[in-house]
Coordinates of C-alpha atoms and ligand atoms in Angstrom, one line a residue:
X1 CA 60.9 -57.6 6.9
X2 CA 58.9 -54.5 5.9
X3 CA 59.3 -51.5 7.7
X4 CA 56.9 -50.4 10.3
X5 CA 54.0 -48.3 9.2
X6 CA 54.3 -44.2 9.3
X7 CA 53.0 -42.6 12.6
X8 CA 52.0 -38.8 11.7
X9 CA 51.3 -37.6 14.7
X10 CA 53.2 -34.8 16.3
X11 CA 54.0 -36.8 19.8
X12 CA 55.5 -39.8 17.5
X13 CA 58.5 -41.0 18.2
X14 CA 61.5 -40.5 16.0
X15 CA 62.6 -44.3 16.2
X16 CA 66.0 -44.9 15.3
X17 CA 66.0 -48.0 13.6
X18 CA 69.8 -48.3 12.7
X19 CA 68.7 -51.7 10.5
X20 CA 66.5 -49.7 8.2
X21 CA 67.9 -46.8 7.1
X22 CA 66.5 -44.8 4.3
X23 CA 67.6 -42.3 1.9
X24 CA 66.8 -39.8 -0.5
X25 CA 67.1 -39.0 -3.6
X26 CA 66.8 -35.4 -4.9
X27 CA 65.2 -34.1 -8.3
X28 CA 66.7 -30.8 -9.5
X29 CA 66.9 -28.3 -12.2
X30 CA 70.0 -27.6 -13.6
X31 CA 69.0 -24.4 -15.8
X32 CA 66.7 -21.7 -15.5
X33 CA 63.8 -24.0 -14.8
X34 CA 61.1 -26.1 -16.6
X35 CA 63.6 -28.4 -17.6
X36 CA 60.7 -30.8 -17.0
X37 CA 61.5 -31.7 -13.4
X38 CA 57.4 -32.8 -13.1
X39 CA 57.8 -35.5 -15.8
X40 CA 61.4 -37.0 -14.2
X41 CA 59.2 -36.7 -10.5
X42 CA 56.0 -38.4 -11.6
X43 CA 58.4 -41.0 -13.2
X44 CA 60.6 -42.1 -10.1
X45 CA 57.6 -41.2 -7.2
X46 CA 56.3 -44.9 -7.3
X47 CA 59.4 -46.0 -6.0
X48 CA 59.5 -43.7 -2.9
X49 CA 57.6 -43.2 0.5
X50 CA 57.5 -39.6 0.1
X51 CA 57.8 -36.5 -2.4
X52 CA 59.1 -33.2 -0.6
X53 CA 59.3 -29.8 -1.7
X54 CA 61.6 -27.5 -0.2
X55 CA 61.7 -24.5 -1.6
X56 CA 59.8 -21.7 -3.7
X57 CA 56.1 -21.3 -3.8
X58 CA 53.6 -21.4 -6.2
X59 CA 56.1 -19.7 -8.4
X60 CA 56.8 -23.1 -9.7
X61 CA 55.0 -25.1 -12.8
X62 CA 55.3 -28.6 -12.8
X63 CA 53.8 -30.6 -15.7
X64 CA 52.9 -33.9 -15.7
X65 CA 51.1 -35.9 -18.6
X66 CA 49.7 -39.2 -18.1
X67 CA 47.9 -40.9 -20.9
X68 CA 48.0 -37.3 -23.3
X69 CA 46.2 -35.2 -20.0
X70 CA 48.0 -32.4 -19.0
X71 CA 47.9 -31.6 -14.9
X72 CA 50.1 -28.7 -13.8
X73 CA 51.2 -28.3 -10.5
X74 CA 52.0 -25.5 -8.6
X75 CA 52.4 -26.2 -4.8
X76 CA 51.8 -29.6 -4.5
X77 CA 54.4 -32.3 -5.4
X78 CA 54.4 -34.4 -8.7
X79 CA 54.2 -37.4 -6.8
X80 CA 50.6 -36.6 -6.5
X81 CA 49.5 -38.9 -8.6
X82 CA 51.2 -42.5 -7.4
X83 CA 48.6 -44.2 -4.6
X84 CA 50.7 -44.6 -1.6
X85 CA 53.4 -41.8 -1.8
X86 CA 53.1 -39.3 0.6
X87 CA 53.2 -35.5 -0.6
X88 CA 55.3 -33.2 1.9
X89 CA 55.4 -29.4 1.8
X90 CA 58.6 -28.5 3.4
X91 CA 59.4 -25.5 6.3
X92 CA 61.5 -24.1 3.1
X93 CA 58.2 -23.6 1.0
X94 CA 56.4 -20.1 0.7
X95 CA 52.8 -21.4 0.7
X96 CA 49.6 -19.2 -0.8
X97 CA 46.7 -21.3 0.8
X98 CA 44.4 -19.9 -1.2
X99 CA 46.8 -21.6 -4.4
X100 CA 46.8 -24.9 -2.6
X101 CA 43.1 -25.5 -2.1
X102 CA 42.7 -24.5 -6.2
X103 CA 45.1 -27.2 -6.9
X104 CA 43.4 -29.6 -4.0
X105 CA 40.3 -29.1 -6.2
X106 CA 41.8 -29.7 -9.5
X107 CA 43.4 -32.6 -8.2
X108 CA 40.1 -34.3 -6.7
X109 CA 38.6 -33.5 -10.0
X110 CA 41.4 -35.4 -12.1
X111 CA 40.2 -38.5 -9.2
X112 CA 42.7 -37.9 -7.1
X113 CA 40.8 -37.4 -3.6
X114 CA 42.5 -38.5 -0.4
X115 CA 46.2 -37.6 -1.4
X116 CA 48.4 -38.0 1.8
X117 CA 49.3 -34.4 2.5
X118 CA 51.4 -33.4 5.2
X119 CA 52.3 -29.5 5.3
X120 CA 55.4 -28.0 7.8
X121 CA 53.7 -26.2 10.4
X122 CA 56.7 -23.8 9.6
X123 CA 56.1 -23.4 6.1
X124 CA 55.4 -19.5 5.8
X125 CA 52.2 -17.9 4.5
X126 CA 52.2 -15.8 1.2
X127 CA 49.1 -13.3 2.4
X128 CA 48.0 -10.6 -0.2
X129 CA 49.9 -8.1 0.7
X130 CA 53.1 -10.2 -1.0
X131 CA 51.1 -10.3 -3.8
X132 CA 51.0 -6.8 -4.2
X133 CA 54.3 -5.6 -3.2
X134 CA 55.6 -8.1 -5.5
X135 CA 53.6 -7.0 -8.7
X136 CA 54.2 -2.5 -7.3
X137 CA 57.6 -3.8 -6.8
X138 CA 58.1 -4.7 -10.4
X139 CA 55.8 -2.2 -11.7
X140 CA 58.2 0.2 -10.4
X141 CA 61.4 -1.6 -11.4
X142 CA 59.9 -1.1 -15.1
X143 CA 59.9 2.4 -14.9
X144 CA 63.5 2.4 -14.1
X145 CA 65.6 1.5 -17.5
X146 CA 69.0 1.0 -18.2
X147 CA 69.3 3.4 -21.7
X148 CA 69.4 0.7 -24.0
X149 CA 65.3 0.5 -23.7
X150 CA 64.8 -3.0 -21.5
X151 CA 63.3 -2.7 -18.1
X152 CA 64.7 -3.4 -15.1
X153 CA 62.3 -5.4 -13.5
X154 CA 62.8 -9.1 -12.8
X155 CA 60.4 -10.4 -14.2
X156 CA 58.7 -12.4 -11.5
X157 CA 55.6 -14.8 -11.6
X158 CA 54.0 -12.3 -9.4
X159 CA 53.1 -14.8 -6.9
X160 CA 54.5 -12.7 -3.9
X161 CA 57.6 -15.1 -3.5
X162 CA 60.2 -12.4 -3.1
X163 CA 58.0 -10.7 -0.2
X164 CA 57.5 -13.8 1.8
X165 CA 60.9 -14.7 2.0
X166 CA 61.6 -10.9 3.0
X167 CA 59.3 -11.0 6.1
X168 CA 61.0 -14.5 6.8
X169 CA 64.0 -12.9 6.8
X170 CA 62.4 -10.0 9.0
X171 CA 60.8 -12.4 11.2
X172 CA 58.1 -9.9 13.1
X173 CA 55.6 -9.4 10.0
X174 CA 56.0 -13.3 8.8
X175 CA 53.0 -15.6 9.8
X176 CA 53.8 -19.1 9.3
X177 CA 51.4 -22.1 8.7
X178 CA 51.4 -23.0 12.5
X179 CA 50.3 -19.3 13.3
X180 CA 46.7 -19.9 11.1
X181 CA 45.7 -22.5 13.7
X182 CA 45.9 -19.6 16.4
X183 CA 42.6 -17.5 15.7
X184 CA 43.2 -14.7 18.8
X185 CA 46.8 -14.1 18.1
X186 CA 47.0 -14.9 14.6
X187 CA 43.6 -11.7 14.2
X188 CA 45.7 -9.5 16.5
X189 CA 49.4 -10.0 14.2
X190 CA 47.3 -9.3 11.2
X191 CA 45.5 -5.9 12.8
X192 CA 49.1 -4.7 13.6
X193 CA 50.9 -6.1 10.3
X194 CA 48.2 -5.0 7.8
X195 CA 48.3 -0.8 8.5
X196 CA 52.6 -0.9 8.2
X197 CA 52.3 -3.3 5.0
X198 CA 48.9 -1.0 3.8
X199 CA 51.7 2.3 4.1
X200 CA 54.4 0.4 3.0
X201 CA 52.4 -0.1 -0.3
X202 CA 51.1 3.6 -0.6
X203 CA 54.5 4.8 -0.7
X204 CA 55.8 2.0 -3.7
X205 CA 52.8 2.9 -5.5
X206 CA 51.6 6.5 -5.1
X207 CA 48.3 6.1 -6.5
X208 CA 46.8 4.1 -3.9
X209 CA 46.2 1.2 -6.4
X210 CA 48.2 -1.6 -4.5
X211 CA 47.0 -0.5 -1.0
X212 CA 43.5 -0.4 -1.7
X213 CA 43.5 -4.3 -3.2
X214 CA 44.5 -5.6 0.1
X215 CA 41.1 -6.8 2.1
X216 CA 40.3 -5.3 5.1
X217 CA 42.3 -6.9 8.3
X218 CA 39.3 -8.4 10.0
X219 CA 38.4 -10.0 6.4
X220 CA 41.9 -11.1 5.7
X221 CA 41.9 -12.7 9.1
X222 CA 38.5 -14.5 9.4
X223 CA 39.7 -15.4 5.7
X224 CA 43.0 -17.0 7.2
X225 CA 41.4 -18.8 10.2
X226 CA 39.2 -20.6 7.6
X227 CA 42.3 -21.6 5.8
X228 CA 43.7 -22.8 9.1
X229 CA 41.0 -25.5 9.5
X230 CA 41.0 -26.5 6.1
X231 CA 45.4 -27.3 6.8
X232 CA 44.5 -28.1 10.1
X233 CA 44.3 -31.9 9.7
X234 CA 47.4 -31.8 7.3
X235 CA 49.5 -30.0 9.3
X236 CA 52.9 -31.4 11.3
X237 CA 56.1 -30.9 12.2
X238 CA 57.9 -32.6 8.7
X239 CA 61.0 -32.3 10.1
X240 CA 60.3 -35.3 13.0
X241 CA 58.0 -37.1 10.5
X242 CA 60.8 -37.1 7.3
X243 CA 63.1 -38.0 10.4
X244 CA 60.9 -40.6 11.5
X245 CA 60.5 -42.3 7.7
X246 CA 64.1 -42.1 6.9
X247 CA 64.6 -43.9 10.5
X248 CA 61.6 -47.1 9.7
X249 CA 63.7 -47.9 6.3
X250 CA 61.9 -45.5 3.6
X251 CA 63.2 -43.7 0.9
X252 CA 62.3 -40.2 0.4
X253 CA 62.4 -38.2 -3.1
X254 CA 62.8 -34.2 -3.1
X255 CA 61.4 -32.3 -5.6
X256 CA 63.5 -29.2 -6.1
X257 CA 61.6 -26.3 -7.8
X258 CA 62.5 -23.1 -10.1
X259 CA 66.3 -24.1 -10.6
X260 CA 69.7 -24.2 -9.7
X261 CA 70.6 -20.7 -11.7
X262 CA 67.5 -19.0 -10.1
X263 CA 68.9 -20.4 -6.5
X264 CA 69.6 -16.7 -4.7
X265 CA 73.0 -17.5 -3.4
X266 CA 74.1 -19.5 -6.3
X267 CA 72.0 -18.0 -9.7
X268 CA 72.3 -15.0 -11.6
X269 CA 71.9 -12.4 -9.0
X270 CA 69.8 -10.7 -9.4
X271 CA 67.3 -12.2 -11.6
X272 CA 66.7 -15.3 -9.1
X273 CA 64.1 -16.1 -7.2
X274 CA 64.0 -16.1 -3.5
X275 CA 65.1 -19.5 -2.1
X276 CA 67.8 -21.6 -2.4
X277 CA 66.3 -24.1 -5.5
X278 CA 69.9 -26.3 -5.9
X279 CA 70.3 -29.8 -3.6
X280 CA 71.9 -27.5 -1.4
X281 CA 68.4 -25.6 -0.2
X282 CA 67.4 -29.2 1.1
X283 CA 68.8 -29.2 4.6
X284 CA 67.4 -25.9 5.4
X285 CA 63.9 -26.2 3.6
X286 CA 63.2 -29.7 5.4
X287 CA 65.7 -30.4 7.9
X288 CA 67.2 -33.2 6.5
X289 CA 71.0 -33.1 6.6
X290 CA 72.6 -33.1 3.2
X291 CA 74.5 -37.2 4.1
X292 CA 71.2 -38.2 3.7
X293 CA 71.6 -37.9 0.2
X294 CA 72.3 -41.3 -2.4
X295 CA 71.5 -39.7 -5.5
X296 CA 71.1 -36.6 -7.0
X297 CA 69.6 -36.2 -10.5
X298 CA 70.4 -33.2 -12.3
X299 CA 67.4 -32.7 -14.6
X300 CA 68.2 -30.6 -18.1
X301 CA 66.9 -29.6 -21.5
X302 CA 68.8 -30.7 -24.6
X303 CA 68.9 -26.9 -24.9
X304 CA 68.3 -23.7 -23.2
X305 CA 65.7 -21.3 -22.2
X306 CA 64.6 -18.8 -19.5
X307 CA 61.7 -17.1 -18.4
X308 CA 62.1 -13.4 -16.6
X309 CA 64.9 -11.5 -17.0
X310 CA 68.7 -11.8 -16.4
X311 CA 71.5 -12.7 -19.1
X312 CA 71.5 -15.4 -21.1
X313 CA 74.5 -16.2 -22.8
X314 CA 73.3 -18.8 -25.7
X315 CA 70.2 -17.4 -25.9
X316 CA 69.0 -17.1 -29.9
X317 CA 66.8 -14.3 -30.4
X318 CA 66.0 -15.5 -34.1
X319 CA 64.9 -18.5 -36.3
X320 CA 66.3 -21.2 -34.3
X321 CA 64.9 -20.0 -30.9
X322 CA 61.4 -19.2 -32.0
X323 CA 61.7 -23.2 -33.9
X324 CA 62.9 -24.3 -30.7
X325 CA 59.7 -22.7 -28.5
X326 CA 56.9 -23.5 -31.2
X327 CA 58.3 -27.1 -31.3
X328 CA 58.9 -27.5 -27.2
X329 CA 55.7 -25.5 -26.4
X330 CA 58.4 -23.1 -24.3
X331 CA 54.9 -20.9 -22.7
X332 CA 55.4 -20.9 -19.3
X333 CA 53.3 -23.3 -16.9
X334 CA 52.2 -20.6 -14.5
X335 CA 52.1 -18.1 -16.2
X336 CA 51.9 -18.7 -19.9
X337 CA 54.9 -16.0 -21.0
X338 CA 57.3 -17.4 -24.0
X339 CA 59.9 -18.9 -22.7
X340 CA 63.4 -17.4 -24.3
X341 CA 65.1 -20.0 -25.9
X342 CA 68.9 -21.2 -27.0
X343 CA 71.2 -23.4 -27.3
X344 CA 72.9 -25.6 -24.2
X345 CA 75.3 -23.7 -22.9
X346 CA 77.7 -26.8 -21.1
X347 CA 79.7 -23.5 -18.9
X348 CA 76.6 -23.1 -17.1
X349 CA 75.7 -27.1 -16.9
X350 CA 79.5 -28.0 -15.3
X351 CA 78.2 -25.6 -13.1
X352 CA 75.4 -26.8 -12.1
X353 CA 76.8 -30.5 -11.7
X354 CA 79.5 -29.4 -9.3
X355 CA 77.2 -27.2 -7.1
X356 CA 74.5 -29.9 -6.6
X357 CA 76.7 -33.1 -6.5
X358 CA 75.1 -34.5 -9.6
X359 CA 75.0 -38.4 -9.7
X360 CA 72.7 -38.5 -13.0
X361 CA 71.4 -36.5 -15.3
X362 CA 67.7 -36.8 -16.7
X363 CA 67.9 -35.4 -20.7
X364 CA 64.6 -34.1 -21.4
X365 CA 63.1 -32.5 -24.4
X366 CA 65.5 -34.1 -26.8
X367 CA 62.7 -34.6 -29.3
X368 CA 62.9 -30.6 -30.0
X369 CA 65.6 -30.5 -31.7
X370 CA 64.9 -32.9 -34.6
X371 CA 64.7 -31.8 -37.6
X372 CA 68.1 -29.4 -37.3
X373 CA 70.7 -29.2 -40.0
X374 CA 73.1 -28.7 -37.0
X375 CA 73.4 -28.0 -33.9
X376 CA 75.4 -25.9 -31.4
X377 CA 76.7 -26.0 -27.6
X378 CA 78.4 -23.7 -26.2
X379 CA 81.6 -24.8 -24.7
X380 CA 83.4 -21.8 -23.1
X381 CA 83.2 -18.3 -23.0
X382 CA 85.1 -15.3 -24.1
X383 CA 85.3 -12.6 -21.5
X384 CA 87.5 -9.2 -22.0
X385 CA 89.6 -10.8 -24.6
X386 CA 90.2 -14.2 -22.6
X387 CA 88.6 -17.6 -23.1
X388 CA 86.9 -19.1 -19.9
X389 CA 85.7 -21.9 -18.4
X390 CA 83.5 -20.4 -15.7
X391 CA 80.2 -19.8 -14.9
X392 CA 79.8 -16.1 -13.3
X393 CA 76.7 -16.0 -11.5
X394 CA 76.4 -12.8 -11.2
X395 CA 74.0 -10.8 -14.0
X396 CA 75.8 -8.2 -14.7
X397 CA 79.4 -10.3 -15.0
X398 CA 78.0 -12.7 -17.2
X399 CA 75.8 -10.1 -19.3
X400 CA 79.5 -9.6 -20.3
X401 CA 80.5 -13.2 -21.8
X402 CA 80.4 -13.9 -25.4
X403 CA 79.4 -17.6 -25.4
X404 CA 82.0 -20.0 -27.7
X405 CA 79.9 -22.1 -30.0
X406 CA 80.7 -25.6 -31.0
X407 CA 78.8 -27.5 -34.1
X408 CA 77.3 -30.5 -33.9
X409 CA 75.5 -32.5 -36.3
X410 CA 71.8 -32.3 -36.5
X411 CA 69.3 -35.1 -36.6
X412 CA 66.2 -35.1 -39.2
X413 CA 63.9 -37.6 -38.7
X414 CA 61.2 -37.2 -35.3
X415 CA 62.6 -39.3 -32.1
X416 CA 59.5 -39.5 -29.8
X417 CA 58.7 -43.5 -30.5
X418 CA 62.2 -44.3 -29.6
X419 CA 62.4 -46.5 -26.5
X420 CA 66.3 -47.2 -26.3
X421 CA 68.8 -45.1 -26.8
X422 CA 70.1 -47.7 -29.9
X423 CA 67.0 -46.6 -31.2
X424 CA 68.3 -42.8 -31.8
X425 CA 69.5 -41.4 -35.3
X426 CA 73.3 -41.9 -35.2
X427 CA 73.4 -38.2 -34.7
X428 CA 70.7 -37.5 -31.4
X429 CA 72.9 -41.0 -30.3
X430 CA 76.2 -38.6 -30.5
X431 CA 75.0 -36.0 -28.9
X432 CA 73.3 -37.6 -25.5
X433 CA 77.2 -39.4 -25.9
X434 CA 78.6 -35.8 -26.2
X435 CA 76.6 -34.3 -23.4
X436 CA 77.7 -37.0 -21.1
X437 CA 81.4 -36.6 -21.3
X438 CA 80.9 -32.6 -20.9
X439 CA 78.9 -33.1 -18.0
X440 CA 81.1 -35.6 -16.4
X441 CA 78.4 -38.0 -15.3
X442 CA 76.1 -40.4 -17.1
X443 CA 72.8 -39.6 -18.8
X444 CA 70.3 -42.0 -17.1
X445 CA 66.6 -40.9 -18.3
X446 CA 66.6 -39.1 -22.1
X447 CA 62.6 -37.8 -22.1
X448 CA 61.6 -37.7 -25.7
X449 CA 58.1 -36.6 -25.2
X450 CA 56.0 -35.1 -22.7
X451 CA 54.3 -38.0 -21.3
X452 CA 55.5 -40.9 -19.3
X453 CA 56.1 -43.5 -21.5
X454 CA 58.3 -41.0 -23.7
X455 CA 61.3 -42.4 -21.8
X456 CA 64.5 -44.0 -22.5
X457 CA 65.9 -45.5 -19.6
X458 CA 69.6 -46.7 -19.0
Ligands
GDP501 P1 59.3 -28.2 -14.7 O1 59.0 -26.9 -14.2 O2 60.8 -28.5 -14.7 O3 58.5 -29.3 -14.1 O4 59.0 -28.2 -16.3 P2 57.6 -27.6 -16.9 O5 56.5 -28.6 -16.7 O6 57.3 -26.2 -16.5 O7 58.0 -27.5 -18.4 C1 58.4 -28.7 -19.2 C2 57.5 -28.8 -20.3 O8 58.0 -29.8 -21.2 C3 56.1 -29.4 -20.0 O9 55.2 -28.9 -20.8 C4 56.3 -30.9 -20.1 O10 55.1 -31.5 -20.4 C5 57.2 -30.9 -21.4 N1 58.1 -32.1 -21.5 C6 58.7 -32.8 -20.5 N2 59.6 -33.6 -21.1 C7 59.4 -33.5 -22.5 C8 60.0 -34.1 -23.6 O11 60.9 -35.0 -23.5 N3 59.6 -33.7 -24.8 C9 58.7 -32.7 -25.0 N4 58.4 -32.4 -26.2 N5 58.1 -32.1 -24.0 C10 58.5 -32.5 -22.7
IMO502 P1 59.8 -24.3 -12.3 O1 59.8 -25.0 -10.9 C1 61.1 -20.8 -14.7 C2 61.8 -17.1 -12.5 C3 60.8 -16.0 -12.9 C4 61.7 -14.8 -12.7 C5 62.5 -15.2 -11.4 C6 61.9 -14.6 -10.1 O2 58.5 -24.4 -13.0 O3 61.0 -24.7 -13.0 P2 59.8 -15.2 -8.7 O4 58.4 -15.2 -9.0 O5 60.3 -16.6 -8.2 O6 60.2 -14.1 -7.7 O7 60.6 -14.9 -10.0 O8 62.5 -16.6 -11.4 N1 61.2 -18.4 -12.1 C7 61.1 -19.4 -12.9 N2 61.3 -19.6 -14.2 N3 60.6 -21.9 -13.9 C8 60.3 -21.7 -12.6 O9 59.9 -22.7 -11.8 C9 60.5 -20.5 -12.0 N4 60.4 -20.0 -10.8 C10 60.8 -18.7 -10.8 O10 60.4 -16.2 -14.2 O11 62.5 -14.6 -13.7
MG503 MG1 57.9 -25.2 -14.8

């Protein structure tokens, strides 16, 4: 018997429906990020009710290539583009409205007009003053350096994440998605926020640059209360209506963004981002208890790389790293910065498998790496003498670690018409094998090319 049909509204009841019970299945990084997490989404969505992102903001830049186009996605989820699946921003996103309506755009334009959106009236608002603390914020950071001529700054996408989640954390200056569809409080909040965020600014950057790009208050409001009725019709409470699916039988897919060594508890503190991006940030970010959970796929790059600052252990500042981001296109998809690039580093995967209760792992950009004499994975580290098998995530502990290298064979000839893992030179074959056993759990999905019939299933 099919389940009975979704009611959004915010008066619907939860239903209990012990004889259908869904579950969900999470999607999450298990690096630094664009490990190709839109490809693996657009991939499974069909199979699901729903899409839900949890965390992060439009700090996040998902690709997805269907018949050789390129959409990127910022805010909304990569199930965008399957008929039928529902797209949920979770209480746990940041959300720039202004972002979401430039994607809404792009979206209609690609044909895709009436996609079923349904945003948390608790999702909070990144407004422009985030925008500009976060840039003065890492302006000044710059200034500061440590001696040995880097920065200190962070290295953010400048898309105000870190000061949202701040005023979240504050709770007093944070306006949330519900508040934009309450014009006479929502225009006073603003009048009092905007003079205390327009000083805060003045005093992080002296010459009166920051302040002065902020719009005026009654602007920035009348600005908001348009953005308001443009959510207005996609706006609920997710938490009842995720509830509610999971309770008439459907399966939901989360779609976890940035990754789990940028999650702020769990990363490299402090080059993270703001929100907790591992399987663990998807209770909080959408109210969905974590025994919800059947599956968990960890996805991962046959290597490494990393946008921003922070320690990398295996990174390879030379001939092999800049191969690896001319033939992976590593230029970030929001916004455009080469990616730093190196070898796997399997410390940091075993990590990442035990914090987010990895079931599967999705192998993406194998293809890369053809065309290596040999190749290397790091298996432990060295640390003050001592050999370890531990992931420190903290930056300035592991900015200690020497990485151990192994050497593995390399693969010449180009992988990206293979369709079964028999298919693979004896050598990529080894190393997908080799990968699994480190890991601990099977490879189900190796991604040999960017677009969605680039797969090798099983
Ligand atoms: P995400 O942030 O995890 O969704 O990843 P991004 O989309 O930021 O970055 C991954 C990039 O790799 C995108 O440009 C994808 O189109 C591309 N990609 C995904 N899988 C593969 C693959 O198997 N091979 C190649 N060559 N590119 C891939
Ligand atoms: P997806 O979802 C790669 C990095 C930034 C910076 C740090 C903090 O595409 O994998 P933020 O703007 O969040 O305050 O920046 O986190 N970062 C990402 N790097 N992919 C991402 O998302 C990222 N999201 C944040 O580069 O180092
Ligand atoms: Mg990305």
């Amino acid at each position: 018997m099919a389940p009975p049909a979704i009611d959004r509204s915010t008066n619907a009841s939860v239903g209990r429906g012990p004889n259908f019970p869904g579950s969900g299945t999470a999607v999450v990084g298990l690096q630094w990020g664009d490990e190709g997490k839109g490809k693996v989404i657009d991939l499974l969505a069909g199979s699901f009710r729903a899409v839900v992102r949890y965390n992060g903001g439009a700090n996040a830049g998902h690709s997805v290539v269907i018949d050789g186009k390129r959409h990127a996605l910022h805010l909304i989820p990569s199930g965008a583009f399957h008929q039928g699946v529902m797209a949920v921003i979770g209480n746990g996103v940041v959300l720039d409205p202004d972002m979401l309506f430039v994607e809404l755009d792009r979206l209609a334009d690609a044909g895709i007009r009436s996609l079923d959106l349904a945003v948390s009236d608790r999702a909070h608002v990144v407004l422009p003053w985030h925008k500009a603390e976060d840039a003065a914020r890492e302006i000044a950071l710059a200034a500061i350096t440590d001696g040995s001529g880097s920065g200190g700054s962070i290295g953010t996408t400048r898309r105000g994440i870190g000061p949202a989640y701040a005023d979240k954390a504050h709770r007093a200056e944070a306006i949330r998605v519900g508040d934009l569809l309450r014009p006479a409080s929502l225009r006073t909040k603003i009048a009092h926020v905007s003079a205390r965020k327009e000083a805060m600014l003045r005093a992080l950057d002296p010459s009166g640059a920051a302040a002065a790009s902020l719009p005026a208050a009654a602007k920035m409001t009348d600005d908001l209360i348009r953005s308001g009725e443009r959510l207005r019709p996609f706006v609920t409470d997710t938490m009842y209506l995720l509830h509610h699916m999971l309770n008439q039988g459907h399966n939901l897919l989360f779609e976890g963004a940035n990754a789990t060594l940028l999650d702020v508890d769990h990363g490299t503190f402090p080059f993270v981002t703001s929100s907790n991006c591992s399987v663990l940030g998807i209770s909080t970010g959408t109210g969905v208890p974590g025994e919800r959970l059947s599956r968990v796929i960890g996805v991962m790059k046959a290597y490494c790389t990393r946008v921003g600052g922070g320690p990398f252990p295996t990174e390879q500042d030379n001939d092999a790293g800049n191969r690896i981001r001319e033939r992976g296109r590593e230029y970030g998809t929001t916004t455009g910065r080469p990616r730093r690039c190196g070898w796997l580093d399997l410390v940091a995967l075993r990590y990442a498998v035990m914090l987010n209760g990895v079931t599967g792992i999705a192998l993406m950009l194998l293809d890369v790496l053809s065309g290596f004499e040999e190749v290397k994975v790091c298996k432990a580290y060295r640390l003050q003498g001592k050999t370890t098998d531990r992931f420190l995530p903290d930056a300035e502990a592991l900015a200690e670690v020497e990485p151990i290298f192994e050497t593995l064979e390399g693969w010449e000839a180009e992988i990206s018409g293979c369709r079964s893992r028999d298919a693979l030179p004896a050598a990529a074959r080894a190393y997908v094998d080799f990968i699994e056993q480190a890991a601990g759990v099977p490879v189900d999905i190796v991604s040999v090319g960017p677009d969605r019939e680039q797969t090798i299933r099983g």
